[in-house]
PDB file of C-alpha atoms in Angstrom:
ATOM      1  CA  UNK I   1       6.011  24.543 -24.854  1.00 51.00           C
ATOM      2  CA  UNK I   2       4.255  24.463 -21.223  1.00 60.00           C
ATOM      3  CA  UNK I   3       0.994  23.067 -20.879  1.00 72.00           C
ATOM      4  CA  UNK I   4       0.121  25.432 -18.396  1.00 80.00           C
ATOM      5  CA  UNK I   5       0.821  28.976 -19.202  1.00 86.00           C
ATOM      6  CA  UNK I   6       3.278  30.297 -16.575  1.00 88.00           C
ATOM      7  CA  UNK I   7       1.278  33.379 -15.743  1.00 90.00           C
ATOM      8  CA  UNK I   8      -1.440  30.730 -14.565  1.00 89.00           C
ATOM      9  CA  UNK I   9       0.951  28.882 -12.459  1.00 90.00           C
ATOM     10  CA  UNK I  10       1.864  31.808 -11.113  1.00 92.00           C
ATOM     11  CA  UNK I  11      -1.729  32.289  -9.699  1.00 93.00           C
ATOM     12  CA  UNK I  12      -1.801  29.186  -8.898  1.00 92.00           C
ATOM     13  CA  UNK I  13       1.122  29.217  -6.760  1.00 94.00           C
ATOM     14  CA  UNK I  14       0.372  32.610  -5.261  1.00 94.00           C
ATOM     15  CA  UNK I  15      -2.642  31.023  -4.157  1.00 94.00           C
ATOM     16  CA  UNK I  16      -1.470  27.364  -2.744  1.00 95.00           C
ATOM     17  CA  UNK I  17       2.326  28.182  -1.534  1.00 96.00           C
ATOM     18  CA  UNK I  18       1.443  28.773   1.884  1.00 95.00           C
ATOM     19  CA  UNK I  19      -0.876  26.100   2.003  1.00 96.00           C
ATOM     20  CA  UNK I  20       1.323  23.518   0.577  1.00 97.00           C
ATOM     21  CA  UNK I  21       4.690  24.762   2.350  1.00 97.00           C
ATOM     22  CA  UNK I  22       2.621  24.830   6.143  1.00 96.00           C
ATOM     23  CA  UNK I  23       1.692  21.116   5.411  1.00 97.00           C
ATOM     24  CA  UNK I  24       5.273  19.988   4.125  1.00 96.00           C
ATOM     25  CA  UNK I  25       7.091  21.767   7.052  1.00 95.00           C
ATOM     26  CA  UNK I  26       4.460  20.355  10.174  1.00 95.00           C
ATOM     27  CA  UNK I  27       4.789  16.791   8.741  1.00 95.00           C
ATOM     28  CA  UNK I  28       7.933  16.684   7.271  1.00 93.00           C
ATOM     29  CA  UNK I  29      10.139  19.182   9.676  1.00 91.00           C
ATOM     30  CA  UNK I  30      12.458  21.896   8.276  1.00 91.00           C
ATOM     31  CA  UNK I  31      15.608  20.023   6.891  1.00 88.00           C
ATOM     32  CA  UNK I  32      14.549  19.683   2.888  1.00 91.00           C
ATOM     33  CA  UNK I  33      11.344  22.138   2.973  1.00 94.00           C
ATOM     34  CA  UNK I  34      12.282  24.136  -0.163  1.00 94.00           C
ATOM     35  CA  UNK I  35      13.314  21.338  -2.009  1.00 95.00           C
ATOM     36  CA  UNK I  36      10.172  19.438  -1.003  1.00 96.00           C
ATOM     37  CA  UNK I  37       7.898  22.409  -1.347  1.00 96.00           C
ATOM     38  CA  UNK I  38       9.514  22.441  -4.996  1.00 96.00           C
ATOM     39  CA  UNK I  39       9.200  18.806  -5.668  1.00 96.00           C
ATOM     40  CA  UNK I  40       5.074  19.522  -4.977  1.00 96.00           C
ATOM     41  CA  UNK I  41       4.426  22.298  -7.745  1.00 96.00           C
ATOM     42  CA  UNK I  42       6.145  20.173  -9.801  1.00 94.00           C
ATOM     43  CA  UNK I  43       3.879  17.562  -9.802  1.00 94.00           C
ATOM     44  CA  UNK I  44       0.702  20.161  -9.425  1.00 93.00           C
ATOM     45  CA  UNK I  45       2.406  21.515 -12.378  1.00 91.00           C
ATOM     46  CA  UNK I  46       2.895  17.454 -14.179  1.00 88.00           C
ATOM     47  CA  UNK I  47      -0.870  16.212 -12.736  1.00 88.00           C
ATOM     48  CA  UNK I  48      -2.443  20.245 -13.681  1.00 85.00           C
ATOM     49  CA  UNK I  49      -3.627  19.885 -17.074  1.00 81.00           C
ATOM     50  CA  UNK I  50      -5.280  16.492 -16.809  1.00 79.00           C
ATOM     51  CA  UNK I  51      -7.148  17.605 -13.866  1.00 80.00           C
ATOM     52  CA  UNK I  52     -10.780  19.038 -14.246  1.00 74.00           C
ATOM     53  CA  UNK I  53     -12.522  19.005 -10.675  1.00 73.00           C
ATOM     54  CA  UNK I  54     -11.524  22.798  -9.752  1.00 67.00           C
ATOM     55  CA  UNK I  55     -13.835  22.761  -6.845  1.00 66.00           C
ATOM     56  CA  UNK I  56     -11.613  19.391  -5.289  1.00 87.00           C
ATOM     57  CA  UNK I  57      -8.690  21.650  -5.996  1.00 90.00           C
ATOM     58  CA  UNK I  58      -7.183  22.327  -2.541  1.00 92.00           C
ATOM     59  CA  UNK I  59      -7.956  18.242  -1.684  1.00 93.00           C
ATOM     60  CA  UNK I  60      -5.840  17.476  -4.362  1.00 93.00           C
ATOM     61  CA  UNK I  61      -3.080  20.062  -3.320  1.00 95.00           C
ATOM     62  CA  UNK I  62      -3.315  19.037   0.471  1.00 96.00           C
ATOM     63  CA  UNK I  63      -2.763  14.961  -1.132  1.00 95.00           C
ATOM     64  CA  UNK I  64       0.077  16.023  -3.093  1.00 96.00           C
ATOM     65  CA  UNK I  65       1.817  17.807  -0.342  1.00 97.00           C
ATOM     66  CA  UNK I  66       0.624  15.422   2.412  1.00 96.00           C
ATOM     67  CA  UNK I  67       2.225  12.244   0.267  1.00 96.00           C
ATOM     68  CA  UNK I  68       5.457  14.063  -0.098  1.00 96.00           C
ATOM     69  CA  UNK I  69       5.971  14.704   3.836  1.00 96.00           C
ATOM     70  CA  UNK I  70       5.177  11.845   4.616  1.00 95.00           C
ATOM     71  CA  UNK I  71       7.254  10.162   1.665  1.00 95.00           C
ATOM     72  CA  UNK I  72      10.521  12.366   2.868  1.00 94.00           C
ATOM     73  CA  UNK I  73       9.663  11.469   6.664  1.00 91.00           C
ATOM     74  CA  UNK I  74       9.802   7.720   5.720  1.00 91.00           C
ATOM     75  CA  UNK I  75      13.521   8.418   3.815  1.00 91.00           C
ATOM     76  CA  UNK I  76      14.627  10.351   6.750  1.00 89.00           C
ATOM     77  CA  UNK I  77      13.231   7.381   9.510  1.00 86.00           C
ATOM     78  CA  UNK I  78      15.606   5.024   7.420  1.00 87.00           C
ATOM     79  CA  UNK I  79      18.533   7.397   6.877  1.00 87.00           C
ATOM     80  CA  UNK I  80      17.910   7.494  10.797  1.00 82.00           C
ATOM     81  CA  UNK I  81      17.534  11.221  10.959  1.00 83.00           C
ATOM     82  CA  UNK I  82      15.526  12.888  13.836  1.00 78.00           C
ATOM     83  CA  UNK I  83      12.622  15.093  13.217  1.00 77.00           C
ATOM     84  CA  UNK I  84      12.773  18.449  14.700  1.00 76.00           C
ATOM     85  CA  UNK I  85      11.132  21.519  14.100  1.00 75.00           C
ATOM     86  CA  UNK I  86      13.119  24.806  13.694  1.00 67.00           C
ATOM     87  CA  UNK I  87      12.726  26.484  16.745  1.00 57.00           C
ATOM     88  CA  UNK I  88      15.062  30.119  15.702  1.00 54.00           C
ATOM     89  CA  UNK I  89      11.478  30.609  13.623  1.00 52.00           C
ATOM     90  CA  UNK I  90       9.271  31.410  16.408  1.00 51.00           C
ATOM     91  CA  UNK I  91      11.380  33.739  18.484  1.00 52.00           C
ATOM     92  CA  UNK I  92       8.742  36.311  19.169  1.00 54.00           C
ATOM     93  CA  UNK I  93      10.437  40.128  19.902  1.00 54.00           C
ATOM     94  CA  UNK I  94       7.152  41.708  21.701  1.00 59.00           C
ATOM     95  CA  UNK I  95       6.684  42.029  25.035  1.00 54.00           C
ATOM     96  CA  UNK I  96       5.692  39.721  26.647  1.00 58.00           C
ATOM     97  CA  UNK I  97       5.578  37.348  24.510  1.00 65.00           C
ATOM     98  CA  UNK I  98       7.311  34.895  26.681  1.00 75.00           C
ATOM     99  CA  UNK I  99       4.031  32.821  27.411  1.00 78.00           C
ATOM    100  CA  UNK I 100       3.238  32.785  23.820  1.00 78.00           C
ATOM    101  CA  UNK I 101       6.440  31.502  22.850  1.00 79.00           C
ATOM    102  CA  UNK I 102       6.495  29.101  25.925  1.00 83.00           C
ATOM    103  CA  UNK I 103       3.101  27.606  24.380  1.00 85.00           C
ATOM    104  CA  UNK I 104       4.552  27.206  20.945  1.00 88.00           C
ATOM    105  CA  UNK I 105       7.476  25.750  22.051  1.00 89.00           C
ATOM    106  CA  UNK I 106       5.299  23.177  24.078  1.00 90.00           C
ATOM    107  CA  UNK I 107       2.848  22.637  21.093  1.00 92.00           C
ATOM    108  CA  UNK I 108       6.041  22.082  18.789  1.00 90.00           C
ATOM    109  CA  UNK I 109       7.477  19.972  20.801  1.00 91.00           C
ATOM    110  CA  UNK I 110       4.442  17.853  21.463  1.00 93.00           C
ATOM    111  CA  UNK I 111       4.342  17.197  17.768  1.00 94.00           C
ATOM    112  CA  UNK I 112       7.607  16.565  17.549  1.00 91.00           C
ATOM    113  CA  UNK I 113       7.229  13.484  20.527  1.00 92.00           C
ATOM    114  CA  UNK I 114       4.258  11.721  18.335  1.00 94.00           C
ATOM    115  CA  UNK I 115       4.871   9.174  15.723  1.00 93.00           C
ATOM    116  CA  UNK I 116       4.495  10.160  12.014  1.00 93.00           C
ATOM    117  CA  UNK I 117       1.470   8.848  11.712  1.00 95.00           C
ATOM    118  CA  UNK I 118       0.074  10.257  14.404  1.00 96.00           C
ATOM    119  CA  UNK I 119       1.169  14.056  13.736  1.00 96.00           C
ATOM    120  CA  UNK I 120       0.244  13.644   9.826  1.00 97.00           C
ATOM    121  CA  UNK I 121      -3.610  13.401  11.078  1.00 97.00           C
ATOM    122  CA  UNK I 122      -3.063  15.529  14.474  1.00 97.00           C
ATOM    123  CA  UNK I 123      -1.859  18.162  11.966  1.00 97.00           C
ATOM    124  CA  UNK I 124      -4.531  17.566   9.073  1.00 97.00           C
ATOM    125  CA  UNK I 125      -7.646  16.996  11.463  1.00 97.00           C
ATOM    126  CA  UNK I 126      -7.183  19.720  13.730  1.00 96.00           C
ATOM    127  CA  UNK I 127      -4.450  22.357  12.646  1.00 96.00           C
ATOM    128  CA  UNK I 128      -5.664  22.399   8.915  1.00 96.00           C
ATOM    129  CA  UNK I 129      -9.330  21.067   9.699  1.00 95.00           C
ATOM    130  CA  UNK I 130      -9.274  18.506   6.728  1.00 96.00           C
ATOM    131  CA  UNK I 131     -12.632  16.706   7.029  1.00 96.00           C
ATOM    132  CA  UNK I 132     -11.346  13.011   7.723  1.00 96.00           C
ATOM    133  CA  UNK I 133     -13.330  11.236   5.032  1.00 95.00           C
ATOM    134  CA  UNK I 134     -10.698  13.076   2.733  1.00 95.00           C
ATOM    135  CA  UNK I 135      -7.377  12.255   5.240  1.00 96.00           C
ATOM    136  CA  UNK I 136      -8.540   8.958   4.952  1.00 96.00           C
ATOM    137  CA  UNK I 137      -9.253   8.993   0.943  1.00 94.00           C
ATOM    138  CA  UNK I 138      -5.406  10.575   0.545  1.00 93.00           C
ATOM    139  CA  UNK I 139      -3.425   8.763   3.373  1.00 95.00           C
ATOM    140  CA  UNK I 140      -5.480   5.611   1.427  1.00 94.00           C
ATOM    141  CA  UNK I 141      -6.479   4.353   5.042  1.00 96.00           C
ATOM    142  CA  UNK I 142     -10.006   3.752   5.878  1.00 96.00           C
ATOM    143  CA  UNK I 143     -11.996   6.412   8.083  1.00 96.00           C
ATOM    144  CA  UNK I 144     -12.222   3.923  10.817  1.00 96.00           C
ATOM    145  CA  UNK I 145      -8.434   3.906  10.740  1.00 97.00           C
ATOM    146  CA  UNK I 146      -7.817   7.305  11.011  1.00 97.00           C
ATOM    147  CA  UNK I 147     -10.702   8.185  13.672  1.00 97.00           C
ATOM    148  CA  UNK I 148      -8.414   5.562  15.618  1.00 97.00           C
ATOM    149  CA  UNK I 149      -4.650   7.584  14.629  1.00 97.00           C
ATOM    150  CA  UNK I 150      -6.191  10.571  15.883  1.00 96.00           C
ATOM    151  CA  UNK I 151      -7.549   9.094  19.300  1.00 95.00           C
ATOM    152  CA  UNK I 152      -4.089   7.976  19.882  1.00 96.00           C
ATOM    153  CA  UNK I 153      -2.280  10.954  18.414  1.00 96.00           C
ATOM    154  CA  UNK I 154      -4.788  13.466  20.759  1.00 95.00           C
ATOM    155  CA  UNK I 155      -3.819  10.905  23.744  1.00 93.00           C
ATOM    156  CA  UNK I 156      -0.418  11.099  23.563  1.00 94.00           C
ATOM    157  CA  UNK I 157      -0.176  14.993  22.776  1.00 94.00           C
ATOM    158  CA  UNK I 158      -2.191  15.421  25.659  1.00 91.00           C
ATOM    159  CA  UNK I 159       0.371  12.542  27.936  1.00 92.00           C
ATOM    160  CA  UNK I 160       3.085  15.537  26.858  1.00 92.00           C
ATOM    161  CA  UNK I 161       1.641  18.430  27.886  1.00 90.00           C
ATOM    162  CA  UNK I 162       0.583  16.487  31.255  1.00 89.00           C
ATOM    163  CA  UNK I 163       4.352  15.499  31.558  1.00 91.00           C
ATOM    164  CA  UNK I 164       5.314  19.122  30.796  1.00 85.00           C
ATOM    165  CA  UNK I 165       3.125  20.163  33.849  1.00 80.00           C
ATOM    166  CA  UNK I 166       0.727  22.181  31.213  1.00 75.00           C
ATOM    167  CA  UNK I 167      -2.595  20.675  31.935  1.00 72.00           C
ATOM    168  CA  UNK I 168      -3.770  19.248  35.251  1.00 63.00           C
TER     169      UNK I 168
ATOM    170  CA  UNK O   1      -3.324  25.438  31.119  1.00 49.00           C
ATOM    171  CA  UNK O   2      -5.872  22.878  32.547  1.00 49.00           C
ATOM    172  CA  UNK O   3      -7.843  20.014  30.971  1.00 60.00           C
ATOM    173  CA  UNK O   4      -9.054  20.844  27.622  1.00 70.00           C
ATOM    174  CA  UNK O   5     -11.515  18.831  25.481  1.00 85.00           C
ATOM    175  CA  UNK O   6     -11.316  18.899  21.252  1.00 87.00           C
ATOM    176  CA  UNK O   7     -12.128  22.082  20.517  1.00 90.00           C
ATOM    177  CA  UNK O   8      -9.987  23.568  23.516  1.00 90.00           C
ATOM    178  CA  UNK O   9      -7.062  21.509  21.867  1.00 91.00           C
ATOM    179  CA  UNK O  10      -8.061  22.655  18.295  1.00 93.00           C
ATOM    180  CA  UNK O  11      -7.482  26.413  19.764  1.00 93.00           C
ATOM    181  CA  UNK O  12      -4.200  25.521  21.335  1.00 92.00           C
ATOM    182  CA  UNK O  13      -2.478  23.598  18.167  1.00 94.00           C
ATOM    183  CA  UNK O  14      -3.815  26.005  15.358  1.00 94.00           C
ATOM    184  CA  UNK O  15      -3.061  29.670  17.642  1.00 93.00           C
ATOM    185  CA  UNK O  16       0.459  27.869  18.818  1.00 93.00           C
ATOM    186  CA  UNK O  17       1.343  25.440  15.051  1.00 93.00           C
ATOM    187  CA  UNK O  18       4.775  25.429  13.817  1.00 92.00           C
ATOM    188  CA  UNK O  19       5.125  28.470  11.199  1.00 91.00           C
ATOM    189  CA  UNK O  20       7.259  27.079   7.897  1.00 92.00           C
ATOM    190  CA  UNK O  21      10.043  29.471   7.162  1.00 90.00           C
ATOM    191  CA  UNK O  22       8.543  31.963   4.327  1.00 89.00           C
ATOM    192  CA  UNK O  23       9.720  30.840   0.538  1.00 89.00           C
ATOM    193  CA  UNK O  24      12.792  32.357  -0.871  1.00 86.00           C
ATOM    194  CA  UNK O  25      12.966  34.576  -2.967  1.00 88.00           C
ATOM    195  CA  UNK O  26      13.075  33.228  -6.976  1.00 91.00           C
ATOM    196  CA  UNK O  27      11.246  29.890  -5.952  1.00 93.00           C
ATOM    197  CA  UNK O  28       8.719  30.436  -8.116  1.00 93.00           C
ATOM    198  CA  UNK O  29      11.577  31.193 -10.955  1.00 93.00           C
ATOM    199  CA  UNK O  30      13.121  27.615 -10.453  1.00 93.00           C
ATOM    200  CA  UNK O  31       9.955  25.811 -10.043  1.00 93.00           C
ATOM    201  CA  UNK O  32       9.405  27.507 -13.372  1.00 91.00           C
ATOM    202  CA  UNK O  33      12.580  26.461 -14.657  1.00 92.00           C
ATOM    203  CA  UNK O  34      12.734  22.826 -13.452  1.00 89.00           C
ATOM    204  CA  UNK O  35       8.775  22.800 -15.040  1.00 87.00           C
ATOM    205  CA  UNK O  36      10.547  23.380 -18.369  1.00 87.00           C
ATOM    206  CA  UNK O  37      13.579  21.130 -18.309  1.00 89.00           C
ATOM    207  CA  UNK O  38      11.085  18.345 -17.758  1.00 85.00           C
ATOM    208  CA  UNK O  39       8.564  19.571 -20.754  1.00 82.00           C
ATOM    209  CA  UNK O  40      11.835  19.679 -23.075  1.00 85.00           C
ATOM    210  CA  UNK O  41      13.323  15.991 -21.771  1.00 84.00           C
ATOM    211  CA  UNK O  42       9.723  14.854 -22.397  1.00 78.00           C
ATOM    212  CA  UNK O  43       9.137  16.317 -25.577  1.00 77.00           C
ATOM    213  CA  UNK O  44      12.884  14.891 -26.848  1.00 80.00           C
ATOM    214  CA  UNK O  45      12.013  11.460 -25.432  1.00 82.00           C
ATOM    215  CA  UNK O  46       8.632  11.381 -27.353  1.00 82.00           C
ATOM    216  CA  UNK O  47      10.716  12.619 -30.624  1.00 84.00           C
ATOM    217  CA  UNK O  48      13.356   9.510 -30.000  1.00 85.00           C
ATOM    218  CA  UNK O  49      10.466   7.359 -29.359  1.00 86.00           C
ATOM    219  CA  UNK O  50       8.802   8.013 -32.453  1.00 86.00           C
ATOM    220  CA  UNK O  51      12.429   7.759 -34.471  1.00 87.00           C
ATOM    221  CA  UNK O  52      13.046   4.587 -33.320  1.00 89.00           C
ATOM    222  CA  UNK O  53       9.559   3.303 -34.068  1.00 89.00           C
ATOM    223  CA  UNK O  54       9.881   4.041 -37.918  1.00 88.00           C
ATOM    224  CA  UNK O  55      13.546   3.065 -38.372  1.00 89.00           C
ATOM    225  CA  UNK O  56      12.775  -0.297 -36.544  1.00 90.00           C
ATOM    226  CA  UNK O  57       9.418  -0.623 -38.885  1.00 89.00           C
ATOM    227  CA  UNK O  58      11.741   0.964 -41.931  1.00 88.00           C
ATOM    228  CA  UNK O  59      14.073  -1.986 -41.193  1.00 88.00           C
ATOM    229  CA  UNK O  60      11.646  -4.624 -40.900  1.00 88.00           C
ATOM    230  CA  UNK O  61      10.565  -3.514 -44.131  1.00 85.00           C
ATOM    231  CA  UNK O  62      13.837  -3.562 -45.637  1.00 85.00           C
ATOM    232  CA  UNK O  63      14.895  -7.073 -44.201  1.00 83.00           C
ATOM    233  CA  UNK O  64      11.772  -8.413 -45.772  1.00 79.00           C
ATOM    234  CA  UNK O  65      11.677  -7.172 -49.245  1.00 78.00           C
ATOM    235  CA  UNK O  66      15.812  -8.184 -49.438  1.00 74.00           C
ATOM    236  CA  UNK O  67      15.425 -11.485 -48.784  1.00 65.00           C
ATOM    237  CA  UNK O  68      12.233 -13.199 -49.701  1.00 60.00           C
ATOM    238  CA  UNK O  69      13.866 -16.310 -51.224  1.00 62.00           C
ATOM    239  CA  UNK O  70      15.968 -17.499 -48.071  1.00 62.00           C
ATOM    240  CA  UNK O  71      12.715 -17.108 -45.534  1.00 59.00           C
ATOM    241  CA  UNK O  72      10.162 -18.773 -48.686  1.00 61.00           C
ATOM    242  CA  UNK O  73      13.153 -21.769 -48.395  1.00 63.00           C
ATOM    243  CA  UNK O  74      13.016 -21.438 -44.883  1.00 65.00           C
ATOM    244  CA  UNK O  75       9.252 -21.714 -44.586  1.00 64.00           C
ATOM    245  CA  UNK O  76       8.704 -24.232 -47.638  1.00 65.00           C
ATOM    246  CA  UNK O  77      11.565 -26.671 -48.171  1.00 61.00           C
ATOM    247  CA  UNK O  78      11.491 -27.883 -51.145  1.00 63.00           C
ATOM    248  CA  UNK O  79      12.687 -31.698 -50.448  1.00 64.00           C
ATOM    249  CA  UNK O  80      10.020 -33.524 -49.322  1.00 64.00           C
ATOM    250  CA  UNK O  81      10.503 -35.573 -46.030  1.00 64.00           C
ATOM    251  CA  UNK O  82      10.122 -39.415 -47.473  1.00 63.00           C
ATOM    252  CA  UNK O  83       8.795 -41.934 -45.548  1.00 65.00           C
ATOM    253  CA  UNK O  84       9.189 -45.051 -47.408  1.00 64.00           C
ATOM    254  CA  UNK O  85      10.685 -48.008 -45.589  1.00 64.00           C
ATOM    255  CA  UNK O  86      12.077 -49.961 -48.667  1.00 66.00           C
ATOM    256  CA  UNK O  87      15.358 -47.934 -47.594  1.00 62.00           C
ATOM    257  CA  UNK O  88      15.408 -50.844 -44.883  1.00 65.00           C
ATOM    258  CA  UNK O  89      14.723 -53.302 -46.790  1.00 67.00           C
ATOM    259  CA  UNK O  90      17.763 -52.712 -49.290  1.00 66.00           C
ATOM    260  CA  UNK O  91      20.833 -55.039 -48.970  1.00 65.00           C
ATOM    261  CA  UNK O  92      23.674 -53.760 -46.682  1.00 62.00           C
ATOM    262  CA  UNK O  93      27.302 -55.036 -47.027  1.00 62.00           C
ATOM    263  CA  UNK O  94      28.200 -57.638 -44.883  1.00 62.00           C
ATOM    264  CA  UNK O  95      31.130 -58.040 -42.933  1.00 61.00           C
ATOM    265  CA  UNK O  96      32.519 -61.071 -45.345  1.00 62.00           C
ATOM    266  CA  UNK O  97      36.386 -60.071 -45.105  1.00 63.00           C
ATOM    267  CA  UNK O  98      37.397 -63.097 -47.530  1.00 65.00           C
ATOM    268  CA  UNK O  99      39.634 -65.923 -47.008  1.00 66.00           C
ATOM    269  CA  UNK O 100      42.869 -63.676 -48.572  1.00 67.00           C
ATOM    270  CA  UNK O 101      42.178 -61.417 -45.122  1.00 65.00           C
ATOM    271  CA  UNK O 102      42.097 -64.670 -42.502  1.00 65.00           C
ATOM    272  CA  UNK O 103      45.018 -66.437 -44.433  1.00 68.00           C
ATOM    273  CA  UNK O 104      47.095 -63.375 -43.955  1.00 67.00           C
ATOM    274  CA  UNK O 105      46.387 -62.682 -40.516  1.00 68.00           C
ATOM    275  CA  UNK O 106      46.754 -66.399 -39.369  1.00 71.00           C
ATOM    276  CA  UNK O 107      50.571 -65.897 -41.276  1.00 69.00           C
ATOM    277  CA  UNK O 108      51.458 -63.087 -39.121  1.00 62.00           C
TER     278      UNK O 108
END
């Protein structure tokens, strides 16, 4: 009865789960991740079989998944939740390690002090390297706009590391 | 660290970005499942759909072939709408009570 025979989802999943759960999590924050990360196949899965441009594929993915962070994010702002990132995920066991960990815990929390719409192209542009013609295309902002988001966003992640003593 | 410029800060957020939590195990399964629950739903809804289509056409059908006398009177009355004026010009009764009516009422 599927459209899309489950051995090719499968594949398909394989291939884009780490992609698409990365994206939900850095935008969106750890509270509903698996539901979320859910919530995107299914509509890969819905929006699949009417969609013929494979070599756009991982555009449309990163759309799908960026639109649902950012979606949840807005439900959360108005339920009032805070954002937070999960920091019992990056306790590191090596030896020393502690720097490491001190850095991600710095670079965490620095995305954790910007606005939403300043991490969603922080984290597109430069974490994922998303050329910004396409953020722009699937935030549906022009390219002008988002050059401008990520000025700000680099400004004020760099304000938090100054405040954190990190950079001179 | 000290001052970095873009590519410096490019390094620092993709070496130092938040890992997600790795998927549980079964996801796939109940992506898989909810996938099908939705094809089914769908599938029944487009099965209703269709139902009601041909009993509503079935009925409007029916509605028409029972009664084609009662909508022909309703579309065509047979009475023709006159529009003669003579009908004013025909003598009404006038409101001559008699002399029996003010002799009586001038008794009581």
């Amino acid at each position: 009865m599927l459209k899309i025979p489950p051995s090719e989802f499968k594949i398909l999943y394989e291939e884009y789960n780490s992609l698409v759960r990365s994206v939900i999590y850095q935008i969106a924050g750890p509270k509903y991740l698996n539901d979320l990360v859910q919530e995107a196949f299914i509509k890969i899965w819905k929006g699949l079989p009417g969609f013929n441009e494979h070599s756009k594929m991982s555009s449309w993915i990163y759309r799908i998944a960026t639109n649902i962070a950012i979606d949840s994010r807005r439900a959360a702002t108005r339920r009032h939740e805070e954002f937070g990132y999960d920091f019992g995920q990056i306790r590191d066991p090596r030896a020393g390690a502690d720097k490491e960990l001190e850095n991600r815990q710095l670079v965490q929390q620095g995305l954790e002090s910007l606005s939403d719409d300043h991490r969603v192209v922080l984290v597109l542009a430069y974490i994922h390297e998303r050329p910004l013609s396409e953020i722009a295309e699937n935030l549906g902002l022009s390219e002008g706009t988002v050059k401008s988001r990520l000025h700000y966003a680099k400004t004020a992640f760099a304000e938090y590391l100054k405040s954190k003593g990190a950079v001179a | 660290m000290s001052q970095f410029n873009d590519d410096q800060l490019k390094a620092l957020l993709q070496k130092n970005q938040p890992k997600a939590p790795s998927a549980e195990d079964g996801e796939f399964s109940q992506i898989l499942a909810r996938a099908k629950t939705i094809e089914k739903s769908r599938f029944k809804l487009q099965w209703v759909g269709l139902g009601s289509a041909i009993a509503a056409s079935f009925l409007a059908f029916w509605i028409s072939i029972q009664q084609p006398n009662e909508l022909q009177d309703i579309a065509m009355p047979t009475e023709q709408i006159s529009d003669d004026f003579d009908l004013y010009n025909e003598e009404w009764p006038t409101m001559d009570v008699g002399e029996d009516f003010i002799e009586l009422a001038s008794n009581n």
